Structures are given as C-alpha cells and as structure tokens.
Short mmCIF file of N, CA and C in Angstrom, two decimals:
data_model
loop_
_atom_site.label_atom_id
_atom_site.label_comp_id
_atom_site.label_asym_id
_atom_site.label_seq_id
_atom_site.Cartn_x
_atom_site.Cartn_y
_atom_site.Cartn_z
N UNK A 1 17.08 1.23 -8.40
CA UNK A 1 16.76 2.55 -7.91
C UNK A 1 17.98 3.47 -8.00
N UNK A 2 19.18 3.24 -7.54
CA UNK A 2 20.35 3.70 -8.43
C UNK A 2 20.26 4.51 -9.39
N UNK A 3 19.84 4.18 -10.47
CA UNK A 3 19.88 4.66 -11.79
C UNK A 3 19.23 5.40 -11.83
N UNK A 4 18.08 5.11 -11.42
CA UNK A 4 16.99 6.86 -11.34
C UNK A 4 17.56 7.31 -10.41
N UNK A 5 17.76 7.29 -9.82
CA UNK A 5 18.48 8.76 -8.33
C UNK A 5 19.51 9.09 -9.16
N UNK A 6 20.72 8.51 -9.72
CA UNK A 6 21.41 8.78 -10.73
C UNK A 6 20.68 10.32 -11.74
N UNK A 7 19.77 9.81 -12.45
CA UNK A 7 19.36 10.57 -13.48
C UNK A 7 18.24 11.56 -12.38
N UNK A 8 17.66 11.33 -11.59
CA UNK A 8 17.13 12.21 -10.67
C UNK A 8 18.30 13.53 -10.57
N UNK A 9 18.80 13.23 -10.11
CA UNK A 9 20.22 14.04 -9.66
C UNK A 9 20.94 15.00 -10.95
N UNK A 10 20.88 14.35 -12.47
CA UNK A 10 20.89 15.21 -13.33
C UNK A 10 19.89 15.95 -13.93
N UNK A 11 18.92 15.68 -13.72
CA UNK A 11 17.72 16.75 -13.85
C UNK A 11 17.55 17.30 -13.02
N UNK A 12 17.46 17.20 -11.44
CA UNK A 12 17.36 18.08 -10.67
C UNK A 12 18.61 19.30 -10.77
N UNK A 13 19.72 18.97 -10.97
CA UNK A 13 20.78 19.88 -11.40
C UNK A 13 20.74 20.37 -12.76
N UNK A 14 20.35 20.18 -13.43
CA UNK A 14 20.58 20.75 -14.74
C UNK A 14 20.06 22.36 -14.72
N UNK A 15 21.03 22.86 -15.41
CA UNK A 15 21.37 24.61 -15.08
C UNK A 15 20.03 25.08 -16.12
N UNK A 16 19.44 24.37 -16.63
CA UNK A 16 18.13 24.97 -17.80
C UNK A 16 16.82 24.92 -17.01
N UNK A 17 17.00 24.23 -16.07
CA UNK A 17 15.60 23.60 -15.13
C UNK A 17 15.94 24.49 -13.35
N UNK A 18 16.90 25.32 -14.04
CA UNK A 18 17.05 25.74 -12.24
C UNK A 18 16.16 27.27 -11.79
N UNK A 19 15.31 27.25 -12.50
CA UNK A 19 14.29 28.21 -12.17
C UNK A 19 12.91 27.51 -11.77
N UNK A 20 13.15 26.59 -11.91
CA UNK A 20 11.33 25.66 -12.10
C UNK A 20 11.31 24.66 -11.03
N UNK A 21 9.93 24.34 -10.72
CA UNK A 21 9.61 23.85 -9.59
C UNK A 21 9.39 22.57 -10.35
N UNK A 22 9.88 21.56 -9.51
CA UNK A 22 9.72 20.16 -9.85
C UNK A 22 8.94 19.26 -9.54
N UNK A 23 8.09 18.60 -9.88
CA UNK A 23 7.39 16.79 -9.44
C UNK A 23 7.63 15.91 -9.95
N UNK A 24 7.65 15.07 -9.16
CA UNK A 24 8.28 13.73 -9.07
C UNK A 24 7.48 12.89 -8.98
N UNK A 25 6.88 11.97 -9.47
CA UNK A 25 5.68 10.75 -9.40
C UNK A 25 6.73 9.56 -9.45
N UNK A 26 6.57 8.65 -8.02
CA UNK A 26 6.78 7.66 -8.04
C UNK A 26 5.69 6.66 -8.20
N UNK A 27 5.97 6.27 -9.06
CA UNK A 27 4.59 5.31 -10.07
C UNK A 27 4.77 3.56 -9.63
N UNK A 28 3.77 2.92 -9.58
CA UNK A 28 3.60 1.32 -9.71
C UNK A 28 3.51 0.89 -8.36
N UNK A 29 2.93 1.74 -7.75
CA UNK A 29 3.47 1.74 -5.99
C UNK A 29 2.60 0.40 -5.52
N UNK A 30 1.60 -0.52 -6.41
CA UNK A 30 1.20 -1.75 -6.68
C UNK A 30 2.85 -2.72 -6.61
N UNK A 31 3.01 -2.36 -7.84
CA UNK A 31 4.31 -2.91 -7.91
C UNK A 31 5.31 -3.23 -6.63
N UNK A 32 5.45 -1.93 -6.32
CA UNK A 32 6.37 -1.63 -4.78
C UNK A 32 6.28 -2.10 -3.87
N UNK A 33 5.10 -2.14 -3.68
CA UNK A 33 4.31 -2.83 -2.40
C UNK A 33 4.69 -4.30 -2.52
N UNK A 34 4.25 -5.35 -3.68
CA UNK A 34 4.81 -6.60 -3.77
C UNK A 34 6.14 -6.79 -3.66
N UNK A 35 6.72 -6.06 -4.20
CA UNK A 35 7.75 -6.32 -4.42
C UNK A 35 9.18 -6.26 -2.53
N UNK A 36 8.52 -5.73 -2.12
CA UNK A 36 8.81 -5.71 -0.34
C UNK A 36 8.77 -6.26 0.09
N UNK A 37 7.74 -7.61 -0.28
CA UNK A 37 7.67 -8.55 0.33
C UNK A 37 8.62 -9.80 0.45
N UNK A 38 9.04 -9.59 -1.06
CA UNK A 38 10.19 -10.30 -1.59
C UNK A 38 11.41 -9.88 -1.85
N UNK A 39 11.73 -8.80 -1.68
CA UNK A 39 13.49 -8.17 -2.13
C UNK A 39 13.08 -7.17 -0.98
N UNK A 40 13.38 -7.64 0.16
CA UNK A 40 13.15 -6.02 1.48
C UNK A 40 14.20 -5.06 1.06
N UNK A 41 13.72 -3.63 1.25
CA UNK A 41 14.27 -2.67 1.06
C UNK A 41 15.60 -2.63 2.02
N UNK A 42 16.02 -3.33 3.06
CA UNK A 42 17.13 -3.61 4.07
C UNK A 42 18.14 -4.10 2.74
N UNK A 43 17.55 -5.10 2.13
CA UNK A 43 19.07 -5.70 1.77
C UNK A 43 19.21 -4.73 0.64
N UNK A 44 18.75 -3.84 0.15
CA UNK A 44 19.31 -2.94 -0.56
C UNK A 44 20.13 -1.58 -0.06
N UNK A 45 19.69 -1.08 0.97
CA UNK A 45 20.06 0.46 1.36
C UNK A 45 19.69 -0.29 3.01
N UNK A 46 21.29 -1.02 3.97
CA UNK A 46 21.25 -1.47 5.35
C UNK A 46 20.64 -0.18 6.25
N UNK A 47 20.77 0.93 5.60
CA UNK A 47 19.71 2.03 6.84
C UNK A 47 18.73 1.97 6.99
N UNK A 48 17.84 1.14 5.85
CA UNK A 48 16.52 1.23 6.35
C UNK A 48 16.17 0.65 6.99
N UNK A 49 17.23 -0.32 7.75
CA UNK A 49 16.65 -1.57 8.98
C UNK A 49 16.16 -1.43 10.02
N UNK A 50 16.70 0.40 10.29
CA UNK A 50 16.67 0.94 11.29
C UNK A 50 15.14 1.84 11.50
N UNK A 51 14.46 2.05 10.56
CA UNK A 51 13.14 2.56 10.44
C UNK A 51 11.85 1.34 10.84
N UNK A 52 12.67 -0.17 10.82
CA UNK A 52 11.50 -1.01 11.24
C UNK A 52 11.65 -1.40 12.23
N UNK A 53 10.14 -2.35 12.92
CA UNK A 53 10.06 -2.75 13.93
C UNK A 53 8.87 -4.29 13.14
N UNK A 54 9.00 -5.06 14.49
CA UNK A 54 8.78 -6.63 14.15
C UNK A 54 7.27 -6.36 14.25
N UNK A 55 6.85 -5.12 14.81
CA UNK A 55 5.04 -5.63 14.82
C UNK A 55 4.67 -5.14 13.41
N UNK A 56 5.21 -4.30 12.65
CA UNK A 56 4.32 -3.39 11.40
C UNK A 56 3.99 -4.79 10.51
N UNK A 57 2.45 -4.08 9.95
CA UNK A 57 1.86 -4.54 9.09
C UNK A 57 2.21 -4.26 7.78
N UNK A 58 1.89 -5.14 6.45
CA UNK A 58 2.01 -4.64 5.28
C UNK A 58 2.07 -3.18 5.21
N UNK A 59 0.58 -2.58 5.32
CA UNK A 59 0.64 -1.89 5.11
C UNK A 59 1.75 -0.29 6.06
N UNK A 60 1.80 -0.52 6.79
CA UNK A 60 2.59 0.19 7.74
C UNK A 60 4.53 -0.01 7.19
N UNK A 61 4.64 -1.16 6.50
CA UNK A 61 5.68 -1.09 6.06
C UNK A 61 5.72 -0.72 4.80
N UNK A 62 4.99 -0.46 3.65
CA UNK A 62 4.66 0.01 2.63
C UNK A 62 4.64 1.74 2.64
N UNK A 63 4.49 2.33 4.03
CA UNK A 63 4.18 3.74 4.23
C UNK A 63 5.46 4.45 4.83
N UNK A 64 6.25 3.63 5.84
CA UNK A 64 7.75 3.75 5.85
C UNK A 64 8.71 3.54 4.75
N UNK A 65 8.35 2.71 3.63
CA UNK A 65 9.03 2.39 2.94
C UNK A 65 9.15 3.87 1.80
N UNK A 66 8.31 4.13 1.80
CA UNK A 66 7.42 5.45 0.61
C UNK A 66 8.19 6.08 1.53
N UNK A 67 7.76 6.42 2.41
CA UNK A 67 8.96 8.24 3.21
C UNK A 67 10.43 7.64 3.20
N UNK A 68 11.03 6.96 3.52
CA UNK A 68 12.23 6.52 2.83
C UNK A 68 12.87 6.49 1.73
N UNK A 69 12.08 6.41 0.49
CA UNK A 69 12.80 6.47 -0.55
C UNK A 69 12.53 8.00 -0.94
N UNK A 70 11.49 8.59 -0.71
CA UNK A 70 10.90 10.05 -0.41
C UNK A 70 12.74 10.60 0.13
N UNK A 71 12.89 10.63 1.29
CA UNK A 71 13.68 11.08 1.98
C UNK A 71 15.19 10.77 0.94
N UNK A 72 15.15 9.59 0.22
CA UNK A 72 16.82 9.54 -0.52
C UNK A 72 16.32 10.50 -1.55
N UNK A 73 15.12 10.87 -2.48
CA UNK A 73 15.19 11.85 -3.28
C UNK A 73 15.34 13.06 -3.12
N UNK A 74 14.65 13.37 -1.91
CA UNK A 74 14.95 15.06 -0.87
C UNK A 74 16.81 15.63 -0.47
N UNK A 75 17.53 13.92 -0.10
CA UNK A 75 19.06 14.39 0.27
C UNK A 75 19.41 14.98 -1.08
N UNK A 76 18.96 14.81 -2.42
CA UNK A 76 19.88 15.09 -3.63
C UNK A 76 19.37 16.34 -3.59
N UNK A 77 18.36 16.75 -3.18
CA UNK A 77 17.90 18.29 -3.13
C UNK A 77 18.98 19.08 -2.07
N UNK A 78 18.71 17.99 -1.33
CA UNK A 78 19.68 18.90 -0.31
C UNK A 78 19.30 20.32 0.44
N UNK A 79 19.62 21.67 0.62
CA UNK A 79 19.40 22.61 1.20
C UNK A 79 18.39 23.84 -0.19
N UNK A 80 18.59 23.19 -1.29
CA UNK A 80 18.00 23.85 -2.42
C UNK A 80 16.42 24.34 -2.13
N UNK A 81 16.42 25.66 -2.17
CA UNK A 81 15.07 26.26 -1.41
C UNK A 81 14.09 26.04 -2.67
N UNK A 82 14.50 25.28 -3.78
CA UNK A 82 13.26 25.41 -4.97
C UNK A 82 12.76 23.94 -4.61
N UNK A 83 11.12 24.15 -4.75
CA UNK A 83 10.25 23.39 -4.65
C UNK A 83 10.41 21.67 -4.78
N UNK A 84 10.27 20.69 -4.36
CA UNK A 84 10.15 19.26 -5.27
C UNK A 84 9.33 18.94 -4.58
N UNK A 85 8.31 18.46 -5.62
CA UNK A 85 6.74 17.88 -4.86
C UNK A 85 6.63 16.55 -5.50
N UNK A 86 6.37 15.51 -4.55
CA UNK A 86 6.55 14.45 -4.64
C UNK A 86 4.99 13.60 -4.43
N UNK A 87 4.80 12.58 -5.52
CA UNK A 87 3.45 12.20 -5.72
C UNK A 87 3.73 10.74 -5.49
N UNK A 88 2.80 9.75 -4.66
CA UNK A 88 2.73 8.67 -5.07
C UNK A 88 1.79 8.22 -5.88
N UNK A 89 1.39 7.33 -7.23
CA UNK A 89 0.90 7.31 -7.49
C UNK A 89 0.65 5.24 -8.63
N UNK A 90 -0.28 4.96 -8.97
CA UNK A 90 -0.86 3.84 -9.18
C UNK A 90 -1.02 3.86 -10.70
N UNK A 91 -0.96 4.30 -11.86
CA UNK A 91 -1.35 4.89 -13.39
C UNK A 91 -2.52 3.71 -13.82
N UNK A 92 -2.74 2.11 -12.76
CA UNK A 92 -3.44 1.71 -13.44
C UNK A 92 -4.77 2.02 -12.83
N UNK A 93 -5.05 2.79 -11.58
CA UNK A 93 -5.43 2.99 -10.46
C UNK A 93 -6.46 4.08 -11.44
N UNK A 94 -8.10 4.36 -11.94
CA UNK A 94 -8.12 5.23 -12.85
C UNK A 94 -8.07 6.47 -11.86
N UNK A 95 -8.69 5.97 -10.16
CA UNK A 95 -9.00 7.34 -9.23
C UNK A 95 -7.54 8.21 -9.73
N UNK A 96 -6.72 7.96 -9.90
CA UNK A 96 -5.68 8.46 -10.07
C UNK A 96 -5.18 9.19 -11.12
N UNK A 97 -5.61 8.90 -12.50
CA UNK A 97 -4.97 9.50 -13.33
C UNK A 97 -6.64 10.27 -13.90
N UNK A 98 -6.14 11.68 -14.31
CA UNK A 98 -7.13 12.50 -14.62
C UNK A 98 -7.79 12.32 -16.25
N UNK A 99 -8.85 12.58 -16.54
CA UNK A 99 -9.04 12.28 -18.14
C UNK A 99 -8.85 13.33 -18.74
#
C-alpha cells in the first residue's frame, strides 16, 4: 500500500491535474476483506490498533478498515479544497460495474 499512496501522492500533486476533481476506486475489496484476516492491518500501520475493539465482527472490521485506509488517502490531500471522491468497489461484483 506504500507504493500506491506513493504514486497517489504524485497524481494528486501533479501541477496538470490541479484544476480537476478526482476519484479514487479502491478495487478487490473481496480481496481486502480476506486478506485481514490473515496479514491484520495493525501489523502494517501500529495506529490502526487503536480503531479496534475485541467484540467486532468480520464485517465491522472490514468497514473500519475501509475508513482507515480512506482516511491515509484524505491526509495526502490534506487541507486541499479540490474534490477527492472515493469509491469502494468489487470489478468482479457485475452490480457494480456499469455496461
């Protein structure tokens, strides 16, 4: 995740794109979800230890987890009054992707 916040951070800055409103689709959120179960988002980024508690369910930790990484893409925005709209989304999911 690094690496995209990395390159997040140069597209959101880039002086050609600083008139335009941005979205952001965080995609495979299938993916994401498994993947929590087995690599917790704690041992990557120790602040997020602080957003849980011992009763949440999958799903309840899957929905903290999403406004969390939400929230590290918003700090690179920072105080910047132009738009970033942020999607979660599934691509294999068809409700999801439009024809």
């Amino acid at each position: 995740m690094t690496d995209t916040k990395d390159l997040f951070k140069q597209i959101y800055r880039n002086k050609f794109l600083r008139p335009s409103s941005l979205i952001m689709f965080l995609n495979k959120m299938d993916i994401f979800a498994e993947k929590l179960k087995y690599a917790p988002l704690e041992n990557f980024y120790p602040e997020f230890k602080k957003e849980l508690n011992d009763e949440m369910t999958d799903e309840e930790l899957f929905d903290v987890a999403i406004d969390f990484v939400k929230s590290l893409f918003s700090k690179i925005k920072g105080n910047d009054r132009r738009p970033l709209y942020m999607h979660t989304t599934n691509a294999t999911d068809t409700r999801n992707v439009g024809e």
